[in-house]
């Protein structure tokens, strides 16, 4: 775990990274459909993700307490609150530095499970059980100790869900290594969505209101 922290740039650099703005593209249907992509994260646990196509923008956001979304591609233009189950993935997205950093403070448990082949790389495998019961299997590259795959298991609407995320093309942003290629989807399904980050900005000023449910009174 400490090697993962060091690999990313060290604890000081990680804690100095208060916000992250990632701009790029989101590809679905094997790359046939391309959305404009913008994700903004801010400590301690706020995130907003936007996907834009033909002038319409889908939004998912979490302000540390509640999650909400706008789903214009499903014909819903008004913001809607998200269920506790749907918010779980946003809570993980809100992490600026991944599941292993400060795992004790997050009240997670971590077990080392040895090595496992990930597309030809003998990766270190760790099992993280989060406070809310979600499980992450994290695979670290043996040379750099950076995450190359995260398999997440969670109960969503009464059923077990398994999501596999492959991470790569790490670049140093604000002293911290951040993946700029993120491919994710349900385990075993060939059609995964791919995010390619073209521009990453550290510690940009961010107005907290972008994370809050529109029209909600400020806390």
mmCIF file of C-alpha atoms in Angstrom:
data_model
loop_
_atom_site.group_PDB
_atom_site.id
_atom_site.type_symbol
_atom_site.label_atom_id
_atom_site.label_comp_id
_atom_site.label_asym_id
_atom_site.label_seq_id
_atom_site.Cartn_x
_atom_site.Cartn_y
_atom_site.Cartn_z
ATOM 1 C CA UNK A 1 0.000 0.000 0.000
ATOM 2 C CA UNK A 2 2.779 2.424 0.874
ATOM 3 C CA UNK A 3 4.402 1.640 -2.495
ATOM 4 C CA UNK A 4 1.181 2.697 -4.230
ATOM 5 C CA UNK A 5 1.219 6.016 -2.331
ATOM 6 C CA UNK A 6 4.886 6.573 -3.224
ATOM 7 C CA UNK A 7 4.254 5.605 -6.868
ATOM 8 C CA UNK A 8 1.529 8.188 -7.184
ATOM 9 C CA UNK A 9 3.829 10.952 -5.982
ATOM 10 C CA UNK A 10 3.974 10.532 -2.215
ATOM 11 C CA UNK A 11 1.591 11.409 0.612
ATOM 12 C CA UNK A 12 2.493 15.121 0.675
ATOM 13 C CA UNK A 13 1.798 15.614 -3.025
ATOM 14 C CA UNK A 14 -1.418 13.599 -2.780
ATOM 15 C CA UNK A 15 -2.746 15.595 0.149
ATOM 16 C CA UNK A 16 -1.751 18.850 -1.550
ATOM 17 C CA UNK A 17 -3.953 17.889 -4.509
ATOM 18 C CA UNK A 18 -7.259 19.425 -3.425
ATOM 19 C CA UNK A 19 -9.085 19.389 -6.735
ATOM 20 C CA UNK A 20 -8.813 17.858 -10.183
ATOM 21 C CA UNK A 21 -10.498 18.848 -13.439
ATOM 22 C CA UNK A 22 -10.339 16.286 -16.249
ATOM 23 C CA UNK A 23 -11.407 17.131 -19.799
ATOM 24 C CA UNK A 24 -11.563 14.711 -22.701
ATOM 25 C CA UNK A 25 -13.892 12.348 -24.495
ATOM 26 C CA UNK A 26 -16.154 9.453 -23.603
ATOM 27 C CA UNK A 27 -16.479 6.704 -26.227
ATOM 28 C CA UNK A 28 -19.304 4.169 -26.250
ATOM 29 C CA UNK A 29 -20.567 1.504 -28.684
ATOM 30 C CA UNK A 30 -16.992 0.460 -29.485
ATOM 31 C CA UNK A 31 -16.017 4.057 -30.152
ATOM 32 C CA UNK A 32 -18.852 4.802 -32.587
ATOM 33 C CA UNK A 33 -20.382 7.479 -30.345
ATOM 34 C CA UNK A 34 -18.165 10.196 -28.865
ATOM 35 C CA UNK A 35 -19.276 12.479 -26.046
ATOM 36 C CA UNK A 36 -17.434 15.497 -24.718
ATOM 37 C CA UNK A 37 -16.349 14.606 -21.175
ATOM 38 C CA UNK A 38 -15.677 16.760 -18.122
ATOM 39 C CA UNK A 39 -15.120 15.505 -14.596
ATOM 40 C CA UNK A 40 -14.449 17.750 -11.618
ATOM 41 C CA UNK A 41 -13.412 16.358 -8.214
ATOM 42 C CA UNK A 42 -12.813 18.268 -5.016
ATOM 43 C CA UNK A 43 -11.810 17.109 -1.573
ATOM 44 C CA UNK A 44 -13.036 15.775 0.693
ATOM 45 C CA UNK A 45 -15.595 13.951 -1.463
ATOM 46 C CA UNK A 46 -17.295 15.965 -4.167
ATOM 47 C CA UNK A 47 -17.557 15.048 -7.838
ATOM 48 C CA UNK A 48 -19.407 16.161 -10.962
ATOM 49 C CA UNK A 49 -19.261 14.327 -14.282
ATOM 50 C CA UNK A 50 -20.667 15.735 -17.528
ATOM 51 C CA UNK A 51 -21.074 14.011 -20.908
ATOM 52 C CA UNK A 52 -22.118 16.229 -23.833
ATOM 53 C CA UNK A 53 -23.441 15.305 -27.279
ATOM 54 C CA UNK A 54 -25.214 17.505 -29.826
ATOM 55 C CA UNK A 55 -25.814 20.293 -27.342
ATOM 56 C CA UNK A 56 -27.273 18.066 -24.616
ATOM 57 C CA UNK A 57 -25.374 17.380 -21.391
ATOM 58 C CA UNK A 58 -25.868 14.477 -19.022
ATOM 59 C CA UNK A 59 -24.813 15.306 -15.460
ATOM 60 C CA UNK A 60 -24.098 13.137 -12.423
ATOM 61 C CA UNK A 61 -22.946 14.824 -9.226
ATOM 62 C CA UNK A 62 -22.318 14.126 -5.553
ATOM 63 C CA UNK A 63 -21.716 16.790 -2.901
ATOM 64 C CA UNK A 64 -20.502 14.510 -0.110
ATOM 65 C CA UNK A 65 -24.035 13.953 1.163
ATOM 66 C CA UNK A 66 -26.392 13.334 -1.731
ATOM 67 C CA UNK A 67 -26.208 12.518 -5.417
ATOM 68 C CA UNK A 68 -28.294 13.821 -8.328
ATOM 69 C CA UNK A 69 -28.415 13.574 -12.100
ATOM 70 C CA UNK A 70 -29.784 15.149 -15.245
ATOM 71 C CA UNK A 71 -30.521 12.586 -17.988
ATOM 72 C CA UNK A 72 -31.483 14.434 -21.224
ATOM 73 C CA UNK A 73 -30.687 11.417 -23.414
ATOM 74 C CA UNK A 74 -33.483 9.594 -21.588
ATOM 75 C CA UNK A 75 -35.820 12.527 -22.130
ATOM 76 C CA UNK A 76 -35.417 13.944 -18.620
ATOM 77 C CA UNK A 77 -34.240 17.539 -18.537
ATOM 78 C CA UNK A 78 -34.874 18.247 -14.848
ATOM 79 C CA UNK A 79 -32.420 17.301 -12.086
ATOM 80 C CA UNK A 80 -33.399 14.219 -10.076
ATOM 81 C CA UNK A 81 -32.061 12.944 -6.760
ATOM 82 C CA UNK A 82 -30.237 9.612 -6.949
ATOM 83 C CA UNK A 83 -30.876 6.570 -4.778
ATOM 84 C CA UNK A 84 -28.351 5.473 -2.148
ATOM 85 C CA UNK A 85 -27.384 2.497 -4.371
ATOM 86 C CA UNK A 86 -26.790 4.685 -7.427
ATOM 87 C CA UNK A 87 -24.649 7.092 -5.391
ATOM 88 C CA UNK A 88 -22.131 4.339 -4.426
ATOM 89 C CA UNK A 89 -20.187 4.578 -7.694
ATOM 90 C CA UNK A 90 -20.102 8.390 -7.427
ATOM 91 C CA UNK A 91 -18.620 8.133 -3.947
ATOM 92 C CA UNK A 92 -15.723 6.156 -5.438
ATOM 93 C CA UNK A 93 -15.411 8.576 -8.384
ATOM 94 C CA UNK A 94 -15.107 11.417 -5.879
ATOM 95 C CA UNK A 95 -11.808 10.033 -4.570
ATOM 96 C CA UNK A 96 -8.969 12.183 -5.833
ATOM 97 C CA UNK A 97 -6.384 9.475 -5.108
ATOM 98 C CA UNK A 98 -8.030 6.041 -5.351
ATOM 99 C CA UNK A 99 -9.098 3.373 -2.853
ATOM 100 C CA UNK A 100 -5.697 2.534 -1.317
ATOM 101 C CA UNK A 101 -4.627 5.991 -0.204
ATOM 102 C CA UNK A 102 -5.710 6.724 3.391
ATOM 103 C CA UNK A 103 -7.632 3.440 3.489
ATOM 104 C CA UNK A 104 -7.588 3.399 7.300
ATOM 105 C CA UNK A 105 -9.132 6.855 7.518
ATOM 106 C CA UNK A 106 -11.800 5.673 5.083
ATOM 107 C CA UNK A 107 -12.501 2.755 7.462
ATOM 108 C CA UNK A 108 -11.701 0.181 4.781
ATOM 109 C CA UNK A 109 -9.990 -3.169 5.318
ATOM 110 C CA UNK A 110 -7.230 -4.336 2.968
ATOM 111 C CA UNK A 111 -5.915 -7.855 2.275
ATOM 112 C CA UNK A 112 -3.071 -8.835 -0.029
ATOM 113 C CA UNK A 113 -4.060 -11.798 -2.220
ATOM 114 C CA UNK A 114 -0.786 -12.457 -4.082
ATOM 115 C CA UNK A 115 -0.367 -12.011 -7.818
ATOM 116 C CA UNK A 116 -2.709 -12.577 -10.751
ATOM 117 C CA UNK A 117 -2.347 -12.277 -14.517
ATOM 118 C CA UNK A 118 -3.912 -9.121 -15.979
ATOM 119 C CA UNK A 119 -3.578 -9.199 -19.770
ATOM 120 C CA UNK A 120 -0.057 -10.616 -19.559
ATOM 121 C CA UNK A 121 1.102 -8.617 -16.527
ATOM 122 C CA UNK A 122 1.617 -10.426 -13.219
ATOM 123 C CA UNK A 123 -0.140 -7.854 -11.042
ATOM 124 C CA UNK A 124 -0.309 -7.560 -7.263
ATOM 125 C CA UNK A 125 -3.894 -8.187 -6.150
ATOM 126 C CA UNK A 126 -5.436 -6.506 -3.123
ATOM 127 C CA UNK A 127 -8.945 -6.826 -1.719
ATOM 128 C CA UNK A 128 -10.475 -3.704 -0.207
ATOM 129 C CA UNK A 129 -13.735 -3.854 1.705
ATOM 130 C CA UNK A 130 -15.243 -0.411 2.151
ATOM 131 C CA UNK A 131 -17.248 0.951 5.025
ATOM 132 C CA UNK A 132 -20.468 0.653 2.974
ATOM 133 C CA UNK A 133 -19.777 -3.009 2.124
ATOM 134 C CA UNK A 134 -18.604 -2.467 -1.454
ATOM 135 C CA UNK A 135 -15.581 -4.589 -2.409
ATOM 136 C CA UNK A 136 -12.731 -3.469 -4.695
ATOM 137 C CA UNK A 137 -10.176 -5.907 -6.049
ATOM 138 C CA UNK A 138 -7.254 -3.661 -6.983
ATOM 139 C CA UNK A 139 -4.514 -4.848 -9.330
ATOM 140 C CA UNK A 140 -1.179 -3.007 -9.131
ATOM 141 C CA UNK A 141 1.462 -3.019 -11.839
ATOM 142 C CA UNK A 142 4.513 -4.895 -10.423
ATOM 143 C CA UNK A 143 7.007 -2.328 -11.753
ATOM 144 C CA UNK A 144 5.276 0.919 -10.854
ATOM 145 C CA UNK A 145 2.715 -0.087 -8.170
ATOM 146 C CA UNK A 146 0.005 1.940 -9.904
ATOM 147 C CA UNK A 147 -3.540 0.606 -10.379
ATOM 148 C CA UNK A 148 -4.025 -1.077 -13.747
ATOM 149 C CA UNK A 149 -7.389 -2.683 -12.989
ATOM 150 C CA UNK A 150 -10.088 -2.319 -10.350
ATOM 151 C CA UNK A 151 -12.889 -4.856 -10.109
ATOM 152 C CA UNK A 152 -15.762 -3.561 -7.990
ATOM 153 C CA UNK A 153 -18.472 -5.752 -6.493
ATOM 154 C CA UNK A 154 -21.502 -4.116 -4.941
ATOM 155 C CA UNK A 155 -25.138 -4.823 -4.253
ATOM 156 C CA UNK A 156 -27.269 -2.527 -6.410
ATOM 157 C CA UNK A 157 -31.052 -2.644 -6.232
ATOM 158 C CA UNK A 158 -30.917 -6.074 -4.617
ATOM 159 C CA UNK A 159 -28.571 -7.679 -7.161
ATOM 160 C CA UNK A 160 -24.810 -8.205 -7.230
ATOM 161 C CA UNK A 161 -23.075 -5.942 -9.736
ATOM 162 C CA UNK A 162 -19.503 -6.406 -10.960
ATOM 163 C CA UNK A 163 -17.799 -3.537 -12.738
ATOM 164 C CA UNK A 164 -14.314 -3.845 -14.212
ATOM 165 C CA UNK A 165 -12.231 -0.723 -14.802
ATOM 166 C CA UNK A 166 -8.872 -0.737 -16.619
ATOM 167 C CA UNK A 167 -6.585 2.241 -15.967
ATOM 168 C CA UNK A 168 -3.573 3.343 -17.974
ATOM 169 C CA UNK A 169 -1.542 6.099 -19.639
ATOM 170 C CA UNK A 170 -0.666 7.703 -16.291
ATOM 171 C CA UNK A 171 0.499 11.308 -16.419
ATOM 172 C CA UNK A 172 1.872 13.488 -13.641
ATOM 173 C CA UNK A 173 -0.572 16.255 -12.744
ATOM 174 C CA UNK A 174 0.214 18.570 -9.845
ATOM 175 C CA UNK A 175 2.907 16.154 -8.661
ATOM 176 C CA UNK A 176 0.531 13.160 -8.712
ATOM 177 C CA UNK A 177 0.198 10.364 -11.276
ATOM 178 C CA UNK A 178 -3.330 10.245 -12.705
ATOM 179 C CA UNK A 179 -4.665 7.768 -15.311
ATOM 180 C CA UNK A 180 -5.712 9.396 -18.605
ATOM 181 C CA UNK A 181 -7.170 6.230 -20.126
ATOM 182 C CA UNK A 182 -10.089 4.640 -18.248
ATOM 183 C CA UNK A 183 -12.105 1.773 -19.694
ATOM 184 C CA UNK A 184 -15.001 0.370 -17.709
ATOM 185 C CA UNK A 185 -18.070 -1.807 -17.940
ATOM 186 C CA UNK A 186 -19.749 -4.833 -16.444
ATOM 187 C CA UNK A 187 -17.384 -7.766 -16.048
ATOM 188 C CA UNK A 188 -17.501 -10.158 -18.982
ATOM 189 C CA UNK A 189 -19.281 -7.764 -21.336
ATOM 190 C CA UNK A 190 -17.256 -6.812 -24.424
ATOM 191 C CA UNK A 191 -18.714 -3.346 -24.906
ATOM 192 C CA UNK A 192 -17.043 -1.111 -22.340
ATOM 193 C CA UNK A 193 -17.042 2.650 -22.244
ATOM 194 C CA UNK A 194 -13.703 4.377 -22.657
ATOM 195 C CA UNK A 195 -12.687 7.745 -21.277
ATOM 196 C CA UNK A 196 -9.661 9.470 -22.771
ATOM 197 C CA UNK A 197 -8.425 12.520 -20.854
ATOM 198 C CA UNK A 198 -6.832 15.176 -23.070
ATOM 199 C CA UNK A 199 -6.328 17.792 -20.382
ATOM 200 C CA UNK A 200 -5.935 17.434 -16.621
ATOM 201 C CA UNK A 201 -5.719 20.423 -14.262
ATOM 202 C CA UNK A 202 -4.785 20.344 -10.578
ATOM 203 C CA UNK A 203 -6.002 22.702 -7.862
ATOM 204 C CA UNK A 204 -8.145 24.891 -10.093
ATOM 205 C CA UNK A 205 -10.606 27.119 -8.207
ATOM 206 C CA UNK A 206 -13.979 25.327 -8.118
ATOM 207 C CA UNK A 207 -17.300 26.729 -6.938
ATOM 208 C CA UNK A 208 -18.899 24.229 -4.559
ATOM 209 C CA UNK A 209 -22.369 24.973 -5.932
ATOM 210 C CA UNK A 210 -21.667 22.871 -9.057
ATOM 211 C CA UNK A 211 -21.815 19.735 -6.883
ATOM 212 C CA UNK A 212 -25.079 20.610 -5.158
ATOM 213 C CA UNK A 213 -28.605 19.761 -6.248
ATOM 214 C CA UNK A 214 -29.781 22.752 -8.368
ATOM 215 C CA UNK A 215 -32.061 25.022 -6.412
ATOM 216 C CA UNK A 216 -31.027 23.510 -3.071
ATOM 217 C CA UNK A 217 -30.415 26.022 -0.324
ATOM 218 C CA UNK A 218 -26.737 26.408 0.478
ATOM 219 C CA UNK A 219 -25.649 24.537 3.586
#
